[in-house]
PDB file of C-alpha atoms in Angstrom:
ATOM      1  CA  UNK A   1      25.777  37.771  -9.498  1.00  0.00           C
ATOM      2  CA  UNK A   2      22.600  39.183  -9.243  1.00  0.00           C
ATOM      3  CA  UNK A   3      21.497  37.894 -12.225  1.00  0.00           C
ATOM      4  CA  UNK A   4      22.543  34.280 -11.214  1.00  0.00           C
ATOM      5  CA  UNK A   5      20.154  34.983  -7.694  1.00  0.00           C
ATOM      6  CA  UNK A   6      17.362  35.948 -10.295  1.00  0.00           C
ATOM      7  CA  UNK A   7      17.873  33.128 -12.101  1.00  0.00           C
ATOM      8  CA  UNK A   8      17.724  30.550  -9.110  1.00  0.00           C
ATOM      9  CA  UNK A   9      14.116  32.354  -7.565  1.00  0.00           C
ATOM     10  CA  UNK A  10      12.167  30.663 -10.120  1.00  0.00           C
ATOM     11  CA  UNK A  11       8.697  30.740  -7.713  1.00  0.00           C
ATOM     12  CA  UNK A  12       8.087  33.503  -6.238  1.00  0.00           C
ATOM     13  CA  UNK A  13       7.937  33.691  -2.648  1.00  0.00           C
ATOM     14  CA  UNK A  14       9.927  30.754  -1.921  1.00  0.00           C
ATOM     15  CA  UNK A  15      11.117  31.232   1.264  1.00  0.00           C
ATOM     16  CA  UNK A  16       7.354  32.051   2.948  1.00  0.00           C
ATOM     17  CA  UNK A  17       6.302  28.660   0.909  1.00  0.00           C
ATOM     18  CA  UNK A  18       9.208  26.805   2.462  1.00  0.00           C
ATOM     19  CA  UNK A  19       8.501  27.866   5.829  1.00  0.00           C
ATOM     20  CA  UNK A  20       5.141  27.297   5.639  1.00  0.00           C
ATOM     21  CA  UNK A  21       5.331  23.326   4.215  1.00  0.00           C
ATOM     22  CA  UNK A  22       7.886  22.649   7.021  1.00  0.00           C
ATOM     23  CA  UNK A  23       5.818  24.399   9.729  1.00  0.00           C
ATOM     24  CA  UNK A  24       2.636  22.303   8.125  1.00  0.00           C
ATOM     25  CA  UNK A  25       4.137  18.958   7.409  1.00  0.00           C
ATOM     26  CA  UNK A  26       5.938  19.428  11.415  1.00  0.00           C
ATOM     27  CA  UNK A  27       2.621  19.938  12.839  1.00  0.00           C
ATOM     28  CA  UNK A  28       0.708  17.369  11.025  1.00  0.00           C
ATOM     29  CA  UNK A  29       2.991  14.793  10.736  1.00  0.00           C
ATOM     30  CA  UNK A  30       6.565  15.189  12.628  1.00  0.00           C
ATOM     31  CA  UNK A  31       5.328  16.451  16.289  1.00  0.00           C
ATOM     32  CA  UNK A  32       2.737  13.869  16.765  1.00  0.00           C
ATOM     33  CA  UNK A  33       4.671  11.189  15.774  1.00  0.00           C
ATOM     34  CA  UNK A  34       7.750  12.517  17.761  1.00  0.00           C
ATOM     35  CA  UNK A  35       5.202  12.632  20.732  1.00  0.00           C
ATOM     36  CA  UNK A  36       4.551   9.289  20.013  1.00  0.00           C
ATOM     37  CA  UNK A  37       8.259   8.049  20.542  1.00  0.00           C
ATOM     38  CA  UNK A  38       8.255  10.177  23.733  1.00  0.00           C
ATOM     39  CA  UNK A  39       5.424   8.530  25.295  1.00  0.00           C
ATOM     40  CA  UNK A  40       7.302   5.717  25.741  1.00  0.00           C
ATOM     41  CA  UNK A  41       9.654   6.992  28.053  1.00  0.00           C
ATOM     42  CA  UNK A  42       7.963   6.700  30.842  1.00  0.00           C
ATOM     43  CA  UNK A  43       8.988   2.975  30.321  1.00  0.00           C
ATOM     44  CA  UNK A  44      12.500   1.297  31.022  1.00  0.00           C
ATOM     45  CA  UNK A  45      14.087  -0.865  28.417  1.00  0.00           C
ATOM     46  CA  UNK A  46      13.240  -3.980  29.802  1.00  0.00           C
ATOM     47  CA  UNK A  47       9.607  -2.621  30.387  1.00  0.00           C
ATOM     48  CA  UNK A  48       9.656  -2.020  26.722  1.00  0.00           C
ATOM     49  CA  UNK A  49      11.122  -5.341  25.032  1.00  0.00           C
ATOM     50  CA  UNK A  50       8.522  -6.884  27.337  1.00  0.00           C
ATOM     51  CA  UNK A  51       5.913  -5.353  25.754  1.00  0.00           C
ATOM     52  CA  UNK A  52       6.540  -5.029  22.001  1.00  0.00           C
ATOM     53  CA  UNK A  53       8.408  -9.283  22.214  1.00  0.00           C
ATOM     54  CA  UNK A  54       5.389 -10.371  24.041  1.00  0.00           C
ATOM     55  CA  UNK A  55       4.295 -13.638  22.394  1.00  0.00           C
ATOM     56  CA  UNK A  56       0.565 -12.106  21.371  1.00  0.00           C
ATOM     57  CA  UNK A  57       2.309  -8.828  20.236  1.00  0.00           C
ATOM     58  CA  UNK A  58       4.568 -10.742  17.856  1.00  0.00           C
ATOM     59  CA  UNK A  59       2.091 -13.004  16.678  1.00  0.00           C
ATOM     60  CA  UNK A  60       0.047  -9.439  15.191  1.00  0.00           C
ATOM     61  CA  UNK A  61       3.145  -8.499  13.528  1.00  0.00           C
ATOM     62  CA  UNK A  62       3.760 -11.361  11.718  1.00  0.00           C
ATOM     63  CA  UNK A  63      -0.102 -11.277  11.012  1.00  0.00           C
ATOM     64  CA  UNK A  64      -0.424  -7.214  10.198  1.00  0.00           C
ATOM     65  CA  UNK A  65       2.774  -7.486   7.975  1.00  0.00           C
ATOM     66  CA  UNK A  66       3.235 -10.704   5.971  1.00  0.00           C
ATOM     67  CA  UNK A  67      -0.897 -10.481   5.083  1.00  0.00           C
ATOM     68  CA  UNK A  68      -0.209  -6.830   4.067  1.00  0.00           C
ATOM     69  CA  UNK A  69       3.057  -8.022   1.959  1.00  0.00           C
ATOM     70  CA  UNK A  70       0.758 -10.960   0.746  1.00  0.00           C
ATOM     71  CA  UNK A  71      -1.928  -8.496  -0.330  1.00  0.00           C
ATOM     72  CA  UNK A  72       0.019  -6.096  -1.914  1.00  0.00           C
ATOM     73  CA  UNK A  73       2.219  -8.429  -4.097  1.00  0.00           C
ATOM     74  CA  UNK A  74      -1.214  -9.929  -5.499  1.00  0.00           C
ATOM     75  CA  UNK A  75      -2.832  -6.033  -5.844  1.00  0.00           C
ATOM     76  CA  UNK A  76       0.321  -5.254  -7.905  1.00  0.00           C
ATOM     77  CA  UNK A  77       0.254  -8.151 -10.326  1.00  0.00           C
ATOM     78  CA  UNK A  78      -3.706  -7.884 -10.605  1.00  0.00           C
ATOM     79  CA  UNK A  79      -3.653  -4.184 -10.635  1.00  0.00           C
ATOM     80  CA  UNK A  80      -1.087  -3.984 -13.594  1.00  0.00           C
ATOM     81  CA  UNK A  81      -3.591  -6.285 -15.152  1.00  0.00           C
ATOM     82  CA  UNK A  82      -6.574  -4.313 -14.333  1.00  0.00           C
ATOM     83  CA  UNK A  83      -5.119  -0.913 -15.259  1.00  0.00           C
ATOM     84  CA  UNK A  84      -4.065  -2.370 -19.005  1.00  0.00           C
ATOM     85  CA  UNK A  85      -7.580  -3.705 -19.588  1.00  0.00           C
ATOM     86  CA  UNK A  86      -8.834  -0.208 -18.962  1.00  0.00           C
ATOM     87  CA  UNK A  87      -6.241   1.713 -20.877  1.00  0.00           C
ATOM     88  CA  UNK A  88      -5.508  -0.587 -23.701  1.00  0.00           C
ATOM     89  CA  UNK A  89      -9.042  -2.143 -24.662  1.00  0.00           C
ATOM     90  CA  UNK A  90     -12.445  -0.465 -25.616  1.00  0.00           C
ATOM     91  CA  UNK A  91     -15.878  -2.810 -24.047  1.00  0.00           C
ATOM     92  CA  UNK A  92     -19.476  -2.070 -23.246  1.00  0.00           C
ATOM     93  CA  UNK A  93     -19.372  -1.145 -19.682  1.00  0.00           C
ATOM     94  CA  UNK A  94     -15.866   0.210 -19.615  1.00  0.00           C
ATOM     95  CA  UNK A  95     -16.310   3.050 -17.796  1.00  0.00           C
ATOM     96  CA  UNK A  96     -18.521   1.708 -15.608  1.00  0.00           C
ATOM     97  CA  UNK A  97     -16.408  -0.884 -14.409  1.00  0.00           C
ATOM     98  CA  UNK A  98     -13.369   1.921 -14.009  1.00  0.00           C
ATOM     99  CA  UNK A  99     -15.560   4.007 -11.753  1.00  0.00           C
ATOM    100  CA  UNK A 100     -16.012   0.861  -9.293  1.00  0.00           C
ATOM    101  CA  UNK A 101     -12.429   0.861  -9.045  1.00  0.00           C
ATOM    102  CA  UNK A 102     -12.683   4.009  -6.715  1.00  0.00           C
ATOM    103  CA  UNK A 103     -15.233   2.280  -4.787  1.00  0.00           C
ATOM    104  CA  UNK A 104     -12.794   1.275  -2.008  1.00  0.00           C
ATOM    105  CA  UNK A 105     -11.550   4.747  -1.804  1.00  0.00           C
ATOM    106  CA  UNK A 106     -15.123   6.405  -1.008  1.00  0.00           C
ATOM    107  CA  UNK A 107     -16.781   3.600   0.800  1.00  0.00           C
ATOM    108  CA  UNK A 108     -15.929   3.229   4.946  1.00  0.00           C
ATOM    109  CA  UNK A 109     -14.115   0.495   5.962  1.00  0.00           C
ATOM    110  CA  UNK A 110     -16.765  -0.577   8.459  1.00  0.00           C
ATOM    111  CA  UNK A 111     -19.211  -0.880   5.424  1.00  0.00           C
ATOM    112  CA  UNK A 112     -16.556  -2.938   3.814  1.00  0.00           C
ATOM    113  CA  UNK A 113     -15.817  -4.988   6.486  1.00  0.00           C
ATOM    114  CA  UNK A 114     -18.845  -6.233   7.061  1.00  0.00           C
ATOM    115  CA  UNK A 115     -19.374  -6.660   3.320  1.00  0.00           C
ATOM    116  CA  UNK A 116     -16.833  -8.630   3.148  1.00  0.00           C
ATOM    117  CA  UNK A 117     -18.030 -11.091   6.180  1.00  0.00           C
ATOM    118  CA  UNK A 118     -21.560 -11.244   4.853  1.00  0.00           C
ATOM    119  CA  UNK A 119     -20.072 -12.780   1.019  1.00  0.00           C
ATOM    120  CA  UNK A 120     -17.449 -15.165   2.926  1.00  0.00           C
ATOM    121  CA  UNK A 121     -19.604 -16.361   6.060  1.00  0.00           C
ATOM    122  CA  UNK A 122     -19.868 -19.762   6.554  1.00  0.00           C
ATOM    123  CA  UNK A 123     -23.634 -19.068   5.223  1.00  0.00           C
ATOM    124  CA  UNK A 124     -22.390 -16.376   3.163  1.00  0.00           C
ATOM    125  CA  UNK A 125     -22.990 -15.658  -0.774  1.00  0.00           C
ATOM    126  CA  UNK A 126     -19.805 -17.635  -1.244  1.00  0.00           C
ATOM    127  CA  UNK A 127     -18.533 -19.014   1.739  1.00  0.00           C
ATOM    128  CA  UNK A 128     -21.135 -21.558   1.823  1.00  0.00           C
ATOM    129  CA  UNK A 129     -19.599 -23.071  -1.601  1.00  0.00           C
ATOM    130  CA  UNK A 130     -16.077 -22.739  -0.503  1.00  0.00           C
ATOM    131  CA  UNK A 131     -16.702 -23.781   2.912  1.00  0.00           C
ATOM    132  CA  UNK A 132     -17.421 -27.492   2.290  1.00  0.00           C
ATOM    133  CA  UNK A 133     -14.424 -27.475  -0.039  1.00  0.00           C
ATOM    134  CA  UNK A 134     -12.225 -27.168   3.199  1.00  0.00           C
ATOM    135  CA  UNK A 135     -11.077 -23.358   2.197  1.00  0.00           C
ATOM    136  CA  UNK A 136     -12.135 -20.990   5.225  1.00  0.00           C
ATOM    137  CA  UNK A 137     -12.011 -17.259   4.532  1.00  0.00           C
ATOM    138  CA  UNK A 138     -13.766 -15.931   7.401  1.00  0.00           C
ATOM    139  CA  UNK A 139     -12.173 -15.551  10.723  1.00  0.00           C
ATOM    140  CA  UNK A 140      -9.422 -16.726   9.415  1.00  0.00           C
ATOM    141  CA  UNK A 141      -5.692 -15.438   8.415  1.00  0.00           C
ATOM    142  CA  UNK A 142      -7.142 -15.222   4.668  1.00  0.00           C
ATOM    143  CA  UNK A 143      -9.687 -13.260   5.505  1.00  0.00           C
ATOM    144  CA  UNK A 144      -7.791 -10.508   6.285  1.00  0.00           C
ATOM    145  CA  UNK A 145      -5.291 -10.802   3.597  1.00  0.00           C
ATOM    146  CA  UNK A 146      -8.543 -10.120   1.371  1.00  0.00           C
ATOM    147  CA  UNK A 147      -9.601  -7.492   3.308  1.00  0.00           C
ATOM    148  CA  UNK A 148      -6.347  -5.943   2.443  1.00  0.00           C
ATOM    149  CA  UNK A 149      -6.357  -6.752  -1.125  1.00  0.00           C
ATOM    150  CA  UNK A 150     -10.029  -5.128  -0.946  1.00  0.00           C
ATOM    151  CA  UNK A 151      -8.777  -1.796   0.083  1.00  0.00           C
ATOM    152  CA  UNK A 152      -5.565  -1.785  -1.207  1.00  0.00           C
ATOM    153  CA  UNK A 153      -6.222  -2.792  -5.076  1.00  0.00           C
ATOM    154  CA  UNK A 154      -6.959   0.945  -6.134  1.00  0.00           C
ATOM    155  CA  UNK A 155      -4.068   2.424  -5.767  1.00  0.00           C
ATOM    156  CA  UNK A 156      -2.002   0.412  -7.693  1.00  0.00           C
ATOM    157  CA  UNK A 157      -4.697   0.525 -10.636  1.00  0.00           C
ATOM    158  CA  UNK A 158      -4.492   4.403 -10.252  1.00  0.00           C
ATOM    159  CA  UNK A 159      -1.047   4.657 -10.355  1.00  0.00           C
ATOM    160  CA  UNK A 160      -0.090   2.440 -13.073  1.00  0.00           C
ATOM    161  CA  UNK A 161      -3.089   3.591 -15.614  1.00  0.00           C
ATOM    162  CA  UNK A 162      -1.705   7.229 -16.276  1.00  0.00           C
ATOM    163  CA  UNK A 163       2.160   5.783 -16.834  1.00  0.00           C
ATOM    164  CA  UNK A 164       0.662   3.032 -19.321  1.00  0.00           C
ATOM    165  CA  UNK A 165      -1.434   5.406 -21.388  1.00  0.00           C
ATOM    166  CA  UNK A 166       1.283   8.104 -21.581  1.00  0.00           C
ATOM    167  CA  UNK A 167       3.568   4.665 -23.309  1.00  0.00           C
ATOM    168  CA  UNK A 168       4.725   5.374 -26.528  1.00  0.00           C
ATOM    169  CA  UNK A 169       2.974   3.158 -28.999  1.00  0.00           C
ATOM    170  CA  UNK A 170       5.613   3.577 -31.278  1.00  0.00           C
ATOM    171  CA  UNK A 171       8.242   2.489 -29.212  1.00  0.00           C
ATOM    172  CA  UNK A 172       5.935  -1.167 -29.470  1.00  0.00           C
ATOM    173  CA  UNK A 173       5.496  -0.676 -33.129  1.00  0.00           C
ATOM    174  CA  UNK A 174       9.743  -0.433 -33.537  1.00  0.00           C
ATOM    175  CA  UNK A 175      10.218  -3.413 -31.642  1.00  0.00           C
ATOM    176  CA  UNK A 176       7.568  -5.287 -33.300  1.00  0.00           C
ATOM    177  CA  UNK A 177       8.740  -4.184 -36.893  1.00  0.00           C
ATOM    178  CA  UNK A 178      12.165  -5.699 -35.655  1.00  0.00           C
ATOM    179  CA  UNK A 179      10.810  -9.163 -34.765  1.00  0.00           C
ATOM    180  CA  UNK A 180      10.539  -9.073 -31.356  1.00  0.00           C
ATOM    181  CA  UNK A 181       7.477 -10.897 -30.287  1.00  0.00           C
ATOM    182  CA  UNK A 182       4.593  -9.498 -28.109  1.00  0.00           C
ATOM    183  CA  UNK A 183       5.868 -10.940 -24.988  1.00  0.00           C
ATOM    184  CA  UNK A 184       9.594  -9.204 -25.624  1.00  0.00           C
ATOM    185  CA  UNK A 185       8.121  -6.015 -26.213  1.00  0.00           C
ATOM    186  CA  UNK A 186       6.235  -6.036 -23.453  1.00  0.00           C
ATOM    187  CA  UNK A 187       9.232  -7.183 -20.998  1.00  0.00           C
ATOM    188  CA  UNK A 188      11.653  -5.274 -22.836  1.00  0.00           C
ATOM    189  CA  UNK A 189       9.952  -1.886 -23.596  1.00  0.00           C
ATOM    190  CA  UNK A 190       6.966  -1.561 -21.843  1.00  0.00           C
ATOM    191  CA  UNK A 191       7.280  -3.373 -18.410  1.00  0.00           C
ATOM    192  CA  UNK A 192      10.790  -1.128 -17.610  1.00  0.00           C
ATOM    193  CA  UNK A 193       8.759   1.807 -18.075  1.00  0.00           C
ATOM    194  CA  UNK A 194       5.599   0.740 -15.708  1.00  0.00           C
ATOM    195  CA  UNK A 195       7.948  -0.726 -12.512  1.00  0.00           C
ATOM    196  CA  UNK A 196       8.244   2.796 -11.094  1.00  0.00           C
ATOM    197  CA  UNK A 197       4.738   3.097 -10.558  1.00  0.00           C
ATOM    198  CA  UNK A 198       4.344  -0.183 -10.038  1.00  0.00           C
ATOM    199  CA  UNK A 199       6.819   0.132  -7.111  1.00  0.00           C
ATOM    200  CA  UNK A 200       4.765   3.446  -5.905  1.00  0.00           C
ATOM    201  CA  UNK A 201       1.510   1.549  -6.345  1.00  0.00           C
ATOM    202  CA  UNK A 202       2.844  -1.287  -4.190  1.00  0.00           C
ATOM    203  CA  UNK A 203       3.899   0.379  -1.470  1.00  0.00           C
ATOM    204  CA  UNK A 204       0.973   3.037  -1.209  1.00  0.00           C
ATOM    205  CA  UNK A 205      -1.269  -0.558  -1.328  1.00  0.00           C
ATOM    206  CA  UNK A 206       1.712  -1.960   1.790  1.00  0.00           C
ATOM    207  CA  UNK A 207       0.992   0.891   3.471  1.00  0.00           C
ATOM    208  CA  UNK A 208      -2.573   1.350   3.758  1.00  0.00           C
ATOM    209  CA  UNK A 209      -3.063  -2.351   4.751  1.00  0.00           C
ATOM    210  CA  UNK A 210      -0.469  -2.020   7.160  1.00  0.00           C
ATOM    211  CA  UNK A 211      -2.767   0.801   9.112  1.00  0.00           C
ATOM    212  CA  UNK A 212      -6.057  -0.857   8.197  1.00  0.00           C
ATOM    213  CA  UNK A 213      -8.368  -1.524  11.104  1.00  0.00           C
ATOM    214  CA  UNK A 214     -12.308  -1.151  10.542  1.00  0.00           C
ATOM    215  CA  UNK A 215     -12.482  -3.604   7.370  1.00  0.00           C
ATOM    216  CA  UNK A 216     -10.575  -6.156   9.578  1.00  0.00           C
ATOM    217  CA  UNK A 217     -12.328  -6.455  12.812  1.00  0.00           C
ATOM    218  CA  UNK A 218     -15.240  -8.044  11.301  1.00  0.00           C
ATOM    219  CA  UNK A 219     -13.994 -10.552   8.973  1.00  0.00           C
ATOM    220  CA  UNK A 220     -10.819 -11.834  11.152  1.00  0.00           C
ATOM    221  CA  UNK A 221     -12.912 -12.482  14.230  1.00  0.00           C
ATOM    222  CA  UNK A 222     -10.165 -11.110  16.358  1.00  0.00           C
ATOM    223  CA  UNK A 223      -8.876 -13.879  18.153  1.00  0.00           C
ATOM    224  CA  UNK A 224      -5.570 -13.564  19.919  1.00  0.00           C
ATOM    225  CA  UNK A 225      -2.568 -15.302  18.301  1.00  0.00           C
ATOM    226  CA  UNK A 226      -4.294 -16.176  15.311  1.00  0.00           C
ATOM    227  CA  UNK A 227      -6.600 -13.246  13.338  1.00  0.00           C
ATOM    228  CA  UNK A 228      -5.609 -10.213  15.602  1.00  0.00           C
ATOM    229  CA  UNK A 229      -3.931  -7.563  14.033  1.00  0.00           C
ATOM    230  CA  UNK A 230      -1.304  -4.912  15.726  1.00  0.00           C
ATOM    231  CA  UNK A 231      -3.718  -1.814  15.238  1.00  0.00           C
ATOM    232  CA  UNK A 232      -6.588  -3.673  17.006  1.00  0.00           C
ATOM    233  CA  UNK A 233      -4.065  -4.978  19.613  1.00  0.00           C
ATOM    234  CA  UNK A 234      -3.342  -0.868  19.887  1.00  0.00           C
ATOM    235  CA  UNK A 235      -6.977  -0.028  20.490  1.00  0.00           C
ATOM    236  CA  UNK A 236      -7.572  -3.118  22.871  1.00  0.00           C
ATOM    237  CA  UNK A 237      -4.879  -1.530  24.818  1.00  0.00           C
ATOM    238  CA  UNK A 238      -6.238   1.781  24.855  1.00  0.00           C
ATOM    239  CA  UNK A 239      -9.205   0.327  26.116  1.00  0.00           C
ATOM    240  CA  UNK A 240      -7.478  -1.028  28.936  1.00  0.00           C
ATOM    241  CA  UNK A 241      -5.806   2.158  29.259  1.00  0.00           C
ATOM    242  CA  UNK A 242      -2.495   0.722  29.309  1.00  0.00           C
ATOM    243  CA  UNK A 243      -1.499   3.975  27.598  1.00  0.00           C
ATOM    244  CA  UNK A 244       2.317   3.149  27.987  1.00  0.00           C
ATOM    245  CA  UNK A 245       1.859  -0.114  25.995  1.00  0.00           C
ATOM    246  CA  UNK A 246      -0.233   1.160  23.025  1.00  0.00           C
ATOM    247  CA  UNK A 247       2.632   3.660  22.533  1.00  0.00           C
ATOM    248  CA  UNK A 248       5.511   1.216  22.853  1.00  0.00           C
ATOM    249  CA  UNK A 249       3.630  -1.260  19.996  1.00  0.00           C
ATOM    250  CA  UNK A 250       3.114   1.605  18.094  1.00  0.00           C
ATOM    251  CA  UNK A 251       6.238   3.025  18.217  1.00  0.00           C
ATOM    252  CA  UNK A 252       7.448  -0.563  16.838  1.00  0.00           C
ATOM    253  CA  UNK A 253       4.950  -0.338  13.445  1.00  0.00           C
ATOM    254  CA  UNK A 254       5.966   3.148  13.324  1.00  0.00           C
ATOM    255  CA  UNK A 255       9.492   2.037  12.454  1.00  0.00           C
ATOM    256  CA  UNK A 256       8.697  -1.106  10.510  1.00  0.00           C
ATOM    257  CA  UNK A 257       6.692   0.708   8.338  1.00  0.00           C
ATOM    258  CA  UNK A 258       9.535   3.420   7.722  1.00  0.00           C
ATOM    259  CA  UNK A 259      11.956   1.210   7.014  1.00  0.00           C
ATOM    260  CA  UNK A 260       9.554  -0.697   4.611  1.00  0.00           C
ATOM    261  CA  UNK A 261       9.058   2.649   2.696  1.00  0.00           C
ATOM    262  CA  UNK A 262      12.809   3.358   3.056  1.00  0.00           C
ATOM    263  CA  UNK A 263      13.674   0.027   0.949  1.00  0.00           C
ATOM    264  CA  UNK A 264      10.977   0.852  -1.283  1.00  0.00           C
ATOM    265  CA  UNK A 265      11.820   3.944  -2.056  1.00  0.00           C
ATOM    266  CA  UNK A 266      15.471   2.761  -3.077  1.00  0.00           C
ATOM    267  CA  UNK A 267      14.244   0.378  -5.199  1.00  0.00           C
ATOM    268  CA  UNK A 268      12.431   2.983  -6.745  1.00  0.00           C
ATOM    269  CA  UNK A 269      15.551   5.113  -7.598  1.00  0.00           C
ATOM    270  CA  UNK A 270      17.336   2.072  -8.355  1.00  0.00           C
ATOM    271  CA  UNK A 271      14.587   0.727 -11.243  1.00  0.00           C
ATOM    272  CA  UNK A 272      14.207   4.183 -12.298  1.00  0.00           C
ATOM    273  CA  UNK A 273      18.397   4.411 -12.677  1.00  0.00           C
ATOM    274  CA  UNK A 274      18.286   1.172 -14.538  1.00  0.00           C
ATOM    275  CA  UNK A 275      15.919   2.240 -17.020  1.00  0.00           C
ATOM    276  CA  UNK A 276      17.499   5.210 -17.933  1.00  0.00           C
ATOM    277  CA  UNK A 277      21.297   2.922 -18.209  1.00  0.00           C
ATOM    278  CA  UNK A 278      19.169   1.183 -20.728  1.00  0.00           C
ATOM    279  CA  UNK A 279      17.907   3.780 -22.709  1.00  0.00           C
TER     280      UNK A 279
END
């Protein structure tokens, strides 16, 4: 028996680590948000489906979300491409081009933002080409969902390029030796074993556009019912200090956005489970 107990205490210390994450993970992330959900209970429930199903309040979720969606679907299809150009090819200027990708992580969003509305202005470095085409980026819907594929593109590149260098080449070599042709092998043996990460990479990239604010406000011009977002509609409500209704709106992205992750995560497990039926 006391062997067994042995056995089981791999780490050492385990129980002072264990309380310590849970006391550090309740303070940092489980009080305030639980605050958060109180806050609103100084309104009633009609106070509170008022606020969050006002017209302008769902008009920023529809915004805030579908653009984020939007933006991460095209981040994980251009990220996967990204991330095999850098592992799988060899090019002047290769690691160059793979520091930039971190660019987005170190540079503030202000900075980006207002990047991002100098080059598609009207009278920008490309928006005065695009603009007498009839295609409006700035202040616009699009805008934003490029804003979010601007800050968002990273992480999926990061996430996928470990998993694709660690693929077995001779797993591709097999398959090849058996006939398959390049596209097979890549949907049959190498895309199975790049959807986890592909699924962690999107949803890290849902996320983070889902909460983005400073490389917004300048390229989406803000307008109600059209370019606002839900986290500027929080912080113009703030402003107002209409306390109670910042809370209640945020208490409504607060559980979008966990029950996004929630259905991300189980298709996570689920891909993962899949992979391993077909090995």
């Amino acid at each position: 028996m006391k062997n067994i107990r042995k056995q089981s205490s791999i780490i050492p210390g385990f129980g002072l680590s264990l309380g310590y994450t849970v006391v550090y993970v309740s303070l940092l992330v489980l009080f305030p948000l639980s605050v958060l959900v109180l806050s609103t209970s100084s309104l009633s429930w009609d106070q509170f489906l008022s606020i969050v199903l006002a017209d302008r309040v769902i008009a920023s979720y529809k915004l805030s979300f579908l653009a984020a969606l939007g933006a991460a679907l095209v981040n994980t299809v251009f990220g996967l491409l990204i991330a095999w150009v850098l592992v799988r090819y060899r090019f002047p200027g290769k690691k160059i081009l793979d520091g930039l990708v971190d660019l987005p992580f170190a540079l503030p969003t202000a900075v980006a933002g207002i990047s991002l509305t100098a080059v598609y202005a009207p009278n920008g470095w490309i928006g005065q080409y695009i603009e007498p085409l009839g295609i409006k980026v700035a202040f616009t819907s699009l805008g934003v969902t490029i804003a979010f594929i601007f800050i968002g593109i990273p992480f999926v590149i990061r996430t996928v390029q470990p998993v694709l260098h660690d693929v077995d080449r001779q797993m591709e070599e097999a398959a090849a030796s058996l006939g398959a042709t390049r596209w097979v092998t890549f949907w049959r043996v190498i895309f199975p074993q790049l959807v986890p990460a592909l699924l962690t990479g999107f949803t890290l990239a849902l996320a983070r556009a889902v909460g983005e604010y400073g490389s917004v406000v300048f390229i989406s011009g803000n307008m109600p019912m059209k370019t606002e977002i839900t986290p500027l509609l929080i912080m113009t409500k703030l402003e107002q200090f209409d306390y109670a209704g910042a809370t209640a709106i945020a208490s409504v992205m607060l559980l979008l956005s966990f029950v996004i992750l929630l259905l991300t995560n189980i298709l996570q497990w689920w891909s993962r489970r899949m992979y391993r039926m077909d090995i």
